[in-house]
mmCIF file with all atom_site columns, C-alpha atoms in Angstrom:
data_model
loop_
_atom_site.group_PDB
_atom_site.id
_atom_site.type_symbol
_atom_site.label_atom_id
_atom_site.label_alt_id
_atom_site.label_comp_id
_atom_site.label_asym_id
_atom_site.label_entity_id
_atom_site.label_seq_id
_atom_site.pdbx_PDB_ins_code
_atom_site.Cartn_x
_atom_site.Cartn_y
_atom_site.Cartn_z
_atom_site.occupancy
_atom_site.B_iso_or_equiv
_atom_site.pdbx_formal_charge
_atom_site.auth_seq_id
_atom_site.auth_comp_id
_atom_site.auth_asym_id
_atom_site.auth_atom_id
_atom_site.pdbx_PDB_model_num
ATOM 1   C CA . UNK O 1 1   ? 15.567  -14.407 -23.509 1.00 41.00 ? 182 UNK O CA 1
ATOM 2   C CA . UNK O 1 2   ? 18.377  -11.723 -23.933 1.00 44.00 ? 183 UNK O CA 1
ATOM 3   C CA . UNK O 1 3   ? 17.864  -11.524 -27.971 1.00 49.00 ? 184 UNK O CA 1
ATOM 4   C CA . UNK O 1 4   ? 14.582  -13.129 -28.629 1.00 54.00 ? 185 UNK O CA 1
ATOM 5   C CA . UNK O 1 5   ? 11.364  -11.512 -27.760 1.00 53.00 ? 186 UNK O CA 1
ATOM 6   C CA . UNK O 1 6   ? 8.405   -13.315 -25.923 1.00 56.00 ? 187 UNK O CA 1
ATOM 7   C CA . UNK O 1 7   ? 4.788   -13.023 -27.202 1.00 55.00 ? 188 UNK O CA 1
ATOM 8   C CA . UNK O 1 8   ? 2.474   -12.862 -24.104 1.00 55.00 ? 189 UNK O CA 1
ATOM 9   C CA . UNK O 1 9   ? -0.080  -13.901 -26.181 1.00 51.00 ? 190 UNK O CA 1
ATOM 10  C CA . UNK O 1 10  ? -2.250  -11.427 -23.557 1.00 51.00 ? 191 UNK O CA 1
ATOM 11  C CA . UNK O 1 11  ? -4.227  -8.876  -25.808 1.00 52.00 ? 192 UNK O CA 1
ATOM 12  C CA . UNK O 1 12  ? -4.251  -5.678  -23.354 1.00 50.00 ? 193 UNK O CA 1
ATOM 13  C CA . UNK O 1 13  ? -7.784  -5.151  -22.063 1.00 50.00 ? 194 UNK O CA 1
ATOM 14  C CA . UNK O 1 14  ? -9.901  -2.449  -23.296 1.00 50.00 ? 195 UNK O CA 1
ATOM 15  C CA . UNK O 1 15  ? -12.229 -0.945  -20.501 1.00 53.00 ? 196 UNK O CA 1
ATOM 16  C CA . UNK O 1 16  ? -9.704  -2.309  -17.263 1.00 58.00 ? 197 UNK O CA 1
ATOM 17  C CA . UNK O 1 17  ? -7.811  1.123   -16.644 1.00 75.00 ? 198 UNK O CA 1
ATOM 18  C CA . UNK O 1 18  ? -5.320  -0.778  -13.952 1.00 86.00 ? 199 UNK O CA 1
ATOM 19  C CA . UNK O 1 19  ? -2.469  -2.240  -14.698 1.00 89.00 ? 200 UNK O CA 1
ATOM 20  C CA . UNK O 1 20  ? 0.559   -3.631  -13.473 1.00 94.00 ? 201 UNK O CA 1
ATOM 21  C CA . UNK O 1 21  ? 4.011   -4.399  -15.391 1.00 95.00 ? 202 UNK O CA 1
ATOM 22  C CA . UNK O 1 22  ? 6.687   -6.027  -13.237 1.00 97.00 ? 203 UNK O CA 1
ATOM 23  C CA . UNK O 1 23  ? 10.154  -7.016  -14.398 1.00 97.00 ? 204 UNK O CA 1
ATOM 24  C CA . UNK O 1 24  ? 12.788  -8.411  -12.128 1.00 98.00 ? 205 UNK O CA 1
ATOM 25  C CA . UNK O 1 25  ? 16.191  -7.662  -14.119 1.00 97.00 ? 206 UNK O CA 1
ATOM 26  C CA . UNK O 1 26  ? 19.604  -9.152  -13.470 1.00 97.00 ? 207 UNK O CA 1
ATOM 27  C CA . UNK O 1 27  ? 21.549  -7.069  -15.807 1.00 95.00 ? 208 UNK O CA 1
ATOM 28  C CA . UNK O 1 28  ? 23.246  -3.941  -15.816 1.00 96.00 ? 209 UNK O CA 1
ATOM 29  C CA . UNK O 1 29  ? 22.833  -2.593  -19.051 1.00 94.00 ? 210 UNK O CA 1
ATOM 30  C CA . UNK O 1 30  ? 22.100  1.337   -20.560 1.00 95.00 ? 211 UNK O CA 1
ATOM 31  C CA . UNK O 1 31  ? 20.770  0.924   -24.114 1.00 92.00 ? 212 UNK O CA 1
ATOM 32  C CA . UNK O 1 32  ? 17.197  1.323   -26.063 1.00 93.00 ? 213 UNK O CA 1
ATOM 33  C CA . UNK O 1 33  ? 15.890  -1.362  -24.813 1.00 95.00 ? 214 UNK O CA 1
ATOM 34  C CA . UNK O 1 34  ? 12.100  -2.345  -23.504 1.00 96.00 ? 215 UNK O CA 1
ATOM 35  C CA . UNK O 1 35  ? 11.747  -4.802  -21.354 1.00 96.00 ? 216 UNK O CA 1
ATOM 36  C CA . UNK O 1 36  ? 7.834   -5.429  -22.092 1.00 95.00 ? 217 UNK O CA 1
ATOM 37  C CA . UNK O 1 37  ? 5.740   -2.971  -24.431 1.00 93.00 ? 218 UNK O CA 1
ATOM 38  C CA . UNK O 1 38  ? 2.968   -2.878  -26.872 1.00 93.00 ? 219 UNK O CA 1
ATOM 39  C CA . UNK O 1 39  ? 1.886   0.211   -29.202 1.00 92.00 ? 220 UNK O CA 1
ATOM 40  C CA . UNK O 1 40  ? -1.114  0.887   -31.455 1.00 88.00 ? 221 UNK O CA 1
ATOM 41  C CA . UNK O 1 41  ? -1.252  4.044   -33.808 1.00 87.00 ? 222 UNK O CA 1
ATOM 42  C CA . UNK O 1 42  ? -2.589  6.920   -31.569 1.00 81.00 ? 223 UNK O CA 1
ATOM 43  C CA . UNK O 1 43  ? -0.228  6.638   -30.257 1.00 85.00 ? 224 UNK O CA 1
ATOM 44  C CA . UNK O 1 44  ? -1.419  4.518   -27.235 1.00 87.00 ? 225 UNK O CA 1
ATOM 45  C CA . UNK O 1 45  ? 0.792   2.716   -24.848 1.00 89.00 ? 226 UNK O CA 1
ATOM 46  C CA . UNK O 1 46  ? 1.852   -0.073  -22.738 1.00 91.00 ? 227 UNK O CA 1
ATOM 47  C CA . UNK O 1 47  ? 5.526   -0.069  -21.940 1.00 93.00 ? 228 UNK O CA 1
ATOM 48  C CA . UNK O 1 48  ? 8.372   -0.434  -19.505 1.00 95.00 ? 229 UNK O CA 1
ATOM 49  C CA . UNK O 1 49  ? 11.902  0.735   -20.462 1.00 96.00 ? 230 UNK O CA 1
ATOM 50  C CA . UNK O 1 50  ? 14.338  0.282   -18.287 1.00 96.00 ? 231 UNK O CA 1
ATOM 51  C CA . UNK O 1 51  ? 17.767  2.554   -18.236 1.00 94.00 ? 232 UNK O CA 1
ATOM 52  C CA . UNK O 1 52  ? 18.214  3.715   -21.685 1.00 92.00 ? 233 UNK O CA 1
ATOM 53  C CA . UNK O 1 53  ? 20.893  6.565   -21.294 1.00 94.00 ? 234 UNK O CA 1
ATOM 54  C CA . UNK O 1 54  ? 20.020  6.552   -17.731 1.00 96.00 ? 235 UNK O CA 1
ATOM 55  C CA . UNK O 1 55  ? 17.033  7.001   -17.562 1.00 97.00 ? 236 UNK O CA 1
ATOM 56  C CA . UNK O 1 56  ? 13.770  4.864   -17.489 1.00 97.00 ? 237 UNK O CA 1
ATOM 57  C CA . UNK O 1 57  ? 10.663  4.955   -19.013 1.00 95.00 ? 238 UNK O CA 1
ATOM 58  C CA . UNK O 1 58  ? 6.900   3.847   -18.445 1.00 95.00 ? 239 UNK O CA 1
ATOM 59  C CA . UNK O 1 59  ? 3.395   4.221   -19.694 1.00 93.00 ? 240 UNK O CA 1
ATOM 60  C CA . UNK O 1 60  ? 0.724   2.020   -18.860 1.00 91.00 ? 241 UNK O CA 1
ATOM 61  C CA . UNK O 1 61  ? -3.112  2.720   -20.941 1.00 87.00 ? 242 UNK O CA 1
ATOM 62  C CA . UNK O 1 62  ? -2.003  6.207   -22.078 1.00 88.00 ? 243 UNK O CA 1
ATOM 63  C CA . UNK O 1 63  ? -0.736  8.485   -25.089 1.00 88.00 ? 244 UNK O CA 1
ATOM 64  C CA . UNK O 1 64  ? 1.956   9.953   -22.618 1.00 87.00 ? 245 UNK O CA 1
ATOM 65  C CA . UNK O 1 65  ? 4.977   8.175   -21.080 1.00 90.00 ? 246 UNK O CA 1
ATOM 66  C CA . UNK O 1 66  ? 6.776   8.901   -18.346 1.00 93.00 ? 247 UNK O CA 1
ATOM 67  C CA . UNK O 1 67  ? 10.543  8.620   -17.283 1.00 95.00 ? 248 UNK O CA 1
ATOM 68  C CA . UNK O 1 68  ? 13.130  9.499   -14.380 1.00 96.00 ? 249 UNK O CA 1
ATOM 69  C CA . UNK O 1 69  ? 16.705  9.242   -13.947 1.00 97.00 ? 250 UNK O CA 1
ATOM 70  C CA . UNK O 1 70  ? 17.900  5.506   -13.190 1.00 97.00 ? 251 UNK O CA 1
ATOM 71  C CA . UNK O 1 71  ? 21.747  4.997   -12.567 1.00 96.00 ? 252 UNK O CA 1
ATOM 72  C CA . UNK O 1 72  ? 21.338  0.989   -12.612 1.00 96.00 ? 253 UNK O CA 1
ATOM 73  C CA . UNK O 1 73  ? 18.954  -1.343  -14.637 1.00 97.00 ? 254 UNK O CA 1
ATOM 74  C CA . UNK O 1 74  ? 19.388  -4.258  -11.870 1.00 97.00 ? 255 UNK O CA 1
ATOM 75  C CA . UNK O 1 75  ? 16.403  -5.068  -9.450  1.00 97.00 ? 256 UNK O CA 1
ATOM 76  C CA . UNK O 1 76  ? 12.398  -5.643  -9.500  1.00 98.00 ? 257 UNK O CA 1
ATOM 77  C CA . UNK O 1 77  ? 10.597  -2.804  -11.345 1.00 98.00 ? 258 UNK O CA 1
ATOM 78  C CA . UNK O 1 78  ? 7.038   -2.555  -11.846 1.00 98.00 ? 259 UNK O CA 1
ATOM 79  C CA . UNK O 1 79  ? 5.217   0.238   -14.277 1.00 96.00 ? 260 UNK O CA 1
ATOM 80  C CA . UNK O 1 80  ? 1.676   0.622   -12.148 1.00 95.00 ? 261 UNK O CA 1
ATOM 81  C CA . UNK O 1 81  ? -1.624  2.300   -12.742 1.00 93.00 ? 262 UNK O CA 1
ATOM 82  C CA . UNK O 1 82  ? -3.729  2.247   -10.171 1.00 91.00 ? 263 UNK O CA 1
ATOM 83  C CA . UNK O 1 83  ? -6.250  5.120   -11.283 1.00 86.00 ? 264 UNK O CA 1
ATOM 84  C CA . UNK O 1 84  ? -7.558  7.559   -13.858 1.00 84.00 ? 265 UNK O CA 1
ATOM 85  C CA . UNK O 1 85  ? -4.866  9.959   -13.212 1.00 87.00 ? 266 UNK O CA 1
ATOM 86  C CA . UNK O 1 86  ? -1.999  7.998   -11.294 1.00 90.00 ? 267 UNK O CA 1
ATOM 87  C CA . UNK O 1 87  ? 0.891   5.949   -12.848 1.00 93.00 ? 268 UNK O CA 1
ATOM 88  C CA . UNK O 1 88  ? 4.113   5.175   -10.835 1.00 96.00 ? 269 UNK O CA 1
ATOM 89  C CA . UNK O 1 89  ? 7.326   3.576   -11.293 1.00 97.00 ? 270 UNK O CA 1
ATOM 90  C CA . UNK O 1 90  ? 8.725   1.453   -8.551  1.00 98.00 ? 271 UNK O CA 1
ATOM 91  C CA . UNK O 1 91  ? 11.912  -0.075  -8.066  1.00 98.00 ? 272 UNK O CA 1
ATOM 92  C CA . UNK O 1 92  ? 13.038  -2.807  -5.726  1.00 97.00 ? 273 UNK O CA 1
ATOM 93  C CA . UNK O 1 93  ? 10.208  -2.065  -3.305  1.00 96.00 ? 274 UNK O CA 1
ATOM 94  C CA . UNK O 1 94  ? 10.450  1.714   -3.449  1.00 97.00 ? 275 UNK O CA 1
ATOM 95  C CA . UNK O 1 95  ? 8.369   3.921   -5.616  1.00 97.00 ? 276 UNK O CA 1
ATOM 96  C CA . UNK O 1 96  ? 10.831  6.300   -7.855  1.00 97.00 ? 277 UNK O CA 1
ATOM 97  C CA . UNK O 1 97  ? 8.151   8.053   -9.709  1.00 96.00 ? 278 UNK O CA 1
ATOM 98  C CA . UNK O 1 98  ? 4.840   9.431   -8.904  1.00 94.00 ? 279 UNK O CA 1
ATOM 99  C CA . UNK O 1 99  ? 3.033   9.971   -12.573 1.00 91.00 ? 280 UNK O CA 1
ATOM 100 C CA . UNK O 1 100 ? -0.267  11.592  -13.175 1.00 88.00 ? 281 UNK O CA 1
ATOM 101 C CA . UNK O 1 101 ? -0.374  10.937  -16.822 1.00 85.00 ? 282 UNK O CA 1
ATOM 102 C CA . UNK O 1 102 ? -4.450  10.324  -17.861 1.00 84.00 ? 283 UNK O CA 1
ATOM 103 C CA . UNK O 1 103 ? -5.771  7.059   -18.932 1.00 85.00 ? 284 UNK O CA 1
ATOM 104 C CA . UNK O 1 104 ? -6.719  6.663   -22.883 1.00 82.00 ? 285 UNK O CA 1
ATOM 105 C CA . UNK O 1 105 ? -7.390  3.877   -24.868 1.00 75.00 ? 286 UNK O CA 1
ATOM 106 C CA . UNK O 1 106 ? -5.444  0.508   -24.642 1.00 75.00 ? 287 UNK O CA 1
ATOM 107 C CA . UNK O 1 107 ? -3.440  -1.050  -27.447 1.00 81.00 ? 288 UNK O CA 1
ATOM 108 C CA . UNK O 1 108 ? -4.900  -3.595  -29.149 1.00 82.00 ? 289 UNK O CA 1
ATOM 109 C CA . UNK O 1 109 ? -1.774  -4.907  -29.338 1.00 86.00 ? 290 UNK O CA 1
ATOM 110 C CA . UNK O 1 110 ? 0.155   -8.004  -28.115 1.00 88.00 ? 291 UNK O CA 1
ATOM 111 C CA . UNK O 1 111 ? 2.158   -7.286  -25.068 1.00 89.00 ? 292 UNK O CA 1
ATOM 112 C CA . UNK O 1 112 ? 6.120   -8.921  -26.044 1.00 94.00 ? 293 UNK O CA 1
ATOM 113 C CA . UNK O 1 113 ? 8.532   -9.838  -23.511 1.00 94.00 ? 294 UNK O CA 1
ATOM 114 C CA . UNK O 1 114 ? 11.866  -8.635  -23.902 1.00 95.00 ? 295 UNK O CA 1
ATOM 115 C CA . UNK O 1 115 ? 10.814  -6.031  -26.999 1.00 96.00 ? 296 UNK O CA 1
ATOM 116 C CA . UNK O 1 116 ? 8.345   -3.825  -27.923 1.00 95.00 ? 297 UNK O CA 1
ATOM 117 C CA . UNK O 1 117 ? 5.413   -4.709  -29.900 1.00 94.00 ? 298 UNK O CA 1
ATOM 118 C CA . UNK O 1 118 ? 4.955   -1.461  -32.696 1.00 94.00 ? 299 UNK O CA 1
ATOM 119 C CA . UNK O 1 119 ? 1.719   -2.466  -34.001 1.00 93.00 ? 300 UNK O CA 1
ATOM 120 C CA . UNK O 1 120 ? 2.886   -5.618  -34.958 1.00 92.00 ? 301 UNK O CA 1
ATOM 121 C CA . UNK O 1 121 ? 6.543   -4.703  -36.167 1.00 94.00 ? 302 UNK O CA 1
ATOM 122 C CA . UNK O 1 122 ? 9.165   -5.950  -33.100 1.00 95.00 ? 303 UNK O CA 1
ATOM 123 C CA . UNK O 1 123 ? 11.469  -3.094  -32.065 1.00 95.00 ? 304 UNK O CA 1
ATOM 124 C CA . UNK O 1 124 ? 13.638  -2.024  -29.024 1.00 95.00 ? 305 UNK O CA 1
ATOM 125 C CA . UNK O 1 125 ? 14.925  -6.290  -28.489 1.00 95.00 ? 306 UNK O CA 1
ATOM 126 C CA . UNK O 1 126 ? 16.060  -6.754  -24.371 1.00 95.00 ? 307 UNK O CA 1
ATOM 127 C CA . UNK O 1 127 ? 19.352  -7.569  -23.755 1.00 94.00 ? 308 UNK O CA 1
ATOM 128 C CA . UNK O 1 128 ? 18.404  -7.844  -20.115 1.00 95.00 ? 309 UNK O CA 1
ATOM 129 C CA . UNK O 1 129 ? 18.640  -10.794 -18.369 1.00 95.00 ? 310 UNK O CA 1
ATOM 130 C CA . UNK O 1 130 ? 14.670  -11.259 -17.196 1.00 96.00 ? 311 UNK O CA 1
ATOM 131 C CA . UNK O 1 131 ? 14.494  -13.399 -13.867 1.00 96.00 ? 312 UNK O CA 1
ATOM 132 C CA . UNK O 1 132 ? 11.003  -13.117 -13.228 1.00 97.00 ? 313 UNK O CA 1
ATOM 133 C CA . UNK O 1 133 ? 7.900   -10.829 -14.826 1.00 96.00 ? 314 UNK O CA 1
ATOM 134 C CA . UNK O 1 134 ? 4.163   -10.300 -14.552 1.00 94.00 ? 315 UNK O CA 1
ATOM 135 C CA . UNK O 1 135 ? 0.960   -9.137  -16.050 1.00 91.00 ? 316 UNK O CA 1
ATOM 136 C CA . UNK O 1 136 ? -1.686  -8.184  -13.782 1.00 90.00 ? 317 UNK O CA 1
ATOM 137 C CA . UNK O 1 137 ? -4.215  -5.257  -12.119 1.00 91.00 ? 318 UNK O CA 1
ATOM 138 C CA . UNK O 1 138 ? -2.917  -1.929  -10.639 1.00 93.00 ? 319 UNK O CA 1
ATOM 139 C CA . UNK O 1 139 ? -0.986  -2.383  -7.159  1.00 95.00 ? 320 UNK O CA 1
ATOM 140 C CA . UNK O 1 140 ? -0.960  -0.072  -4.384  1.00 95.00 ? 321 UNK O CA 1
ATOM 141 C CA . UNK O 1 141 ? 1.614   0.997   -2.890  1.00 96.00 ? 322 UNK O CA 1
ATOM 142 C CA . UNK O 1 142 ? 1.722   -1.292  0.142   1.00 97.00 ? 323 UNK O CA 1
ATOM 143 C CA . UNK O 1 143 ? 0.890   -4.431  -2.612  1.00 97.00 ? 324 UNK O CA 1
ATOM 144 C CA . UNK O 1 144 ? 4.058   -3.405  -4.758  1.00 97.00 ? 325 UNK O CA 1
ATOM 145 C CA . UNK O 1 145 ? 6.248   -3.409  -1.569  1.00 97.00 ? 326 UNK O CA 1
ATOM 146 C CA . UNK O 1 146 ? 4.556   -6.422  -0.236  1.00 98.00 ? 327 UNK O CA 1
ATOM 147 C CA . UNK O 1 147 ? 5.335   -8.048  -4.515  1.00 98.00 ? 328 UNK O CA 1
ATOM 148 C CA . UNK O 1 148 ? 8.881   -7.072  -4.197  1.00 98.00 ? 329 UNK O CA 1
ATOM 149 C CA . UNK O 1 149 ? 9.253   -8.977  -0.360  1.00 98.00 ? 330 UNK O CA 1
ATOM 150 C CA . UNK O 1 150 ? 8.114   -12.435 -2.016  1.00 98.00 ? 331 UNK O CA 1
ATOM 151 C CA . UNK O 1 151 ? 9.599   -12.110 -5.460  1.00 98.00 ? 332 UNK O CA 1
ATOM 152 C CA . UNK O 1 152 ? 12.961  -11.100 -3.678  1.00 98.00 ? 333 UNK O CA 1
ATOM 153 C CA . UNK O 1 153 ? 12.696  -14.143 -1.308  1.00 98.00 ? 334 UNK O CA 1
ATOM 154 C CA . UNK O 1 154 ? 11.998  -16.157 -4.671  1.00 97.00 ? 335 UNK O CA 1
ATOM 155 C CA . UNK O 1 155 ? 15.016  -15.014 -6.467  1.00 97.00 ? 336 UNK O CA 1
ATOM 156 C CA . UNK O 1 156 ? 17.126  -15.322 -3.279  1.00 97.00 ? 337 UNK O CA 1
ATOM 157 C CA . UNK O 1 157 ? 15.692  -19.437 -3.116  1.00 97.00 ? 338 UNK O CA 1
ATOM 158 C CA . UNK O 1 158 ? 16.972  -19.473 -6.154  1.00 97.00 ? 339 UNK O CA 1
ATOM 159 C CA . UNK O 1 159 ? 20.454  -17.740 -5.745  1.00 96.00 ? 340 UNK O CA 1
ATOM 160 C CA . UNK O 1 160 ? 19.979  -15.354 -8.610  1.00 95.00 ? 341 UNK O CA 1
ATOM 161 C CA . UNK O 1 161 ? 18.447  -11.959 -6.297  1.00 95.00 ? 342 UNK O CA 1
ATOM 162 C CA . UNK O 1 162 ? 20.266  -8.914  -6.629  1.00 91.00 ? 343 UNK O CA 1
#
């Protein structure tokens, strides 16, 4: 994975405002990188970033991203919108960023694994070492803990957790 992206093949979903964008990383790494994105002239977003010059980024279904300070790329992150108004960042079971950026349109726009889809033209490749990811509806915050719990006993079956 580390220098080749991943087509999802998953269109994003016009009308289905949640969203959910999980990314276990094992590496340790502080460059423009995205980790799993898609873009569509608008601009309109679906993107997690994680640690470029220390801090991470995140929009899910909206024309404004978000970001906060992030000293290490390792662990389970998961860029979540759960309503209208409310997109959060969590990391390793514990939410780092309470966003109220407002829904817009969707992408229409391949999600990529391990780069960012820029209506159509692959940007921003991963270096990250990607253990384990996910597409799926808006957690709350007692589902993203409850996520983290079984994809951390996963990884630890496997002797690759952080």
């Amino acid at each position: 994975f580390s220098s080749r992206r991943r087509h999802t093949r998953l269109l994003t979903v016009t009308g289905v405002q949640t969203c959910a964008l999980p990314i276990y990383s094992r590496t340790n790494s502080n460059g423009a990188e995205v980790e799993i994105g898609s873009q569509q002239p608008g601009p309109y977003y679906d993107f997690l970033e994680i640690r470029t010059s220390g801090i991470s980024y995140y929009s899910i279904n909206s024309t404004y991203y978000d970001s906060v300070s992030d000293a290490n790329s390792q662990g389970f992150y998961i860029g979540n919108r759960t309503l209208l108004n409310d997109v959060d960042l969590f990391k390793s079971g514990t939410k780092i960023k309470n966003g109220t950026a407002a829904s817009s349109l969707r992408p229409n726009q391949q999600l990529y694994l391990c780069a960012f889809n820029n209506n159509g033209i692959t940007q921003n490749y991963s270096t990250k070492e990607c253990a384990f990811s996910s597409i799926g509806l808006g957690l709350t915050d007692t589902e993203a803990a409850n996520f983290y719990t079984a994809v951390q006993a996963f990884q630890t079956t496997l002797s690759r957790q952080i």
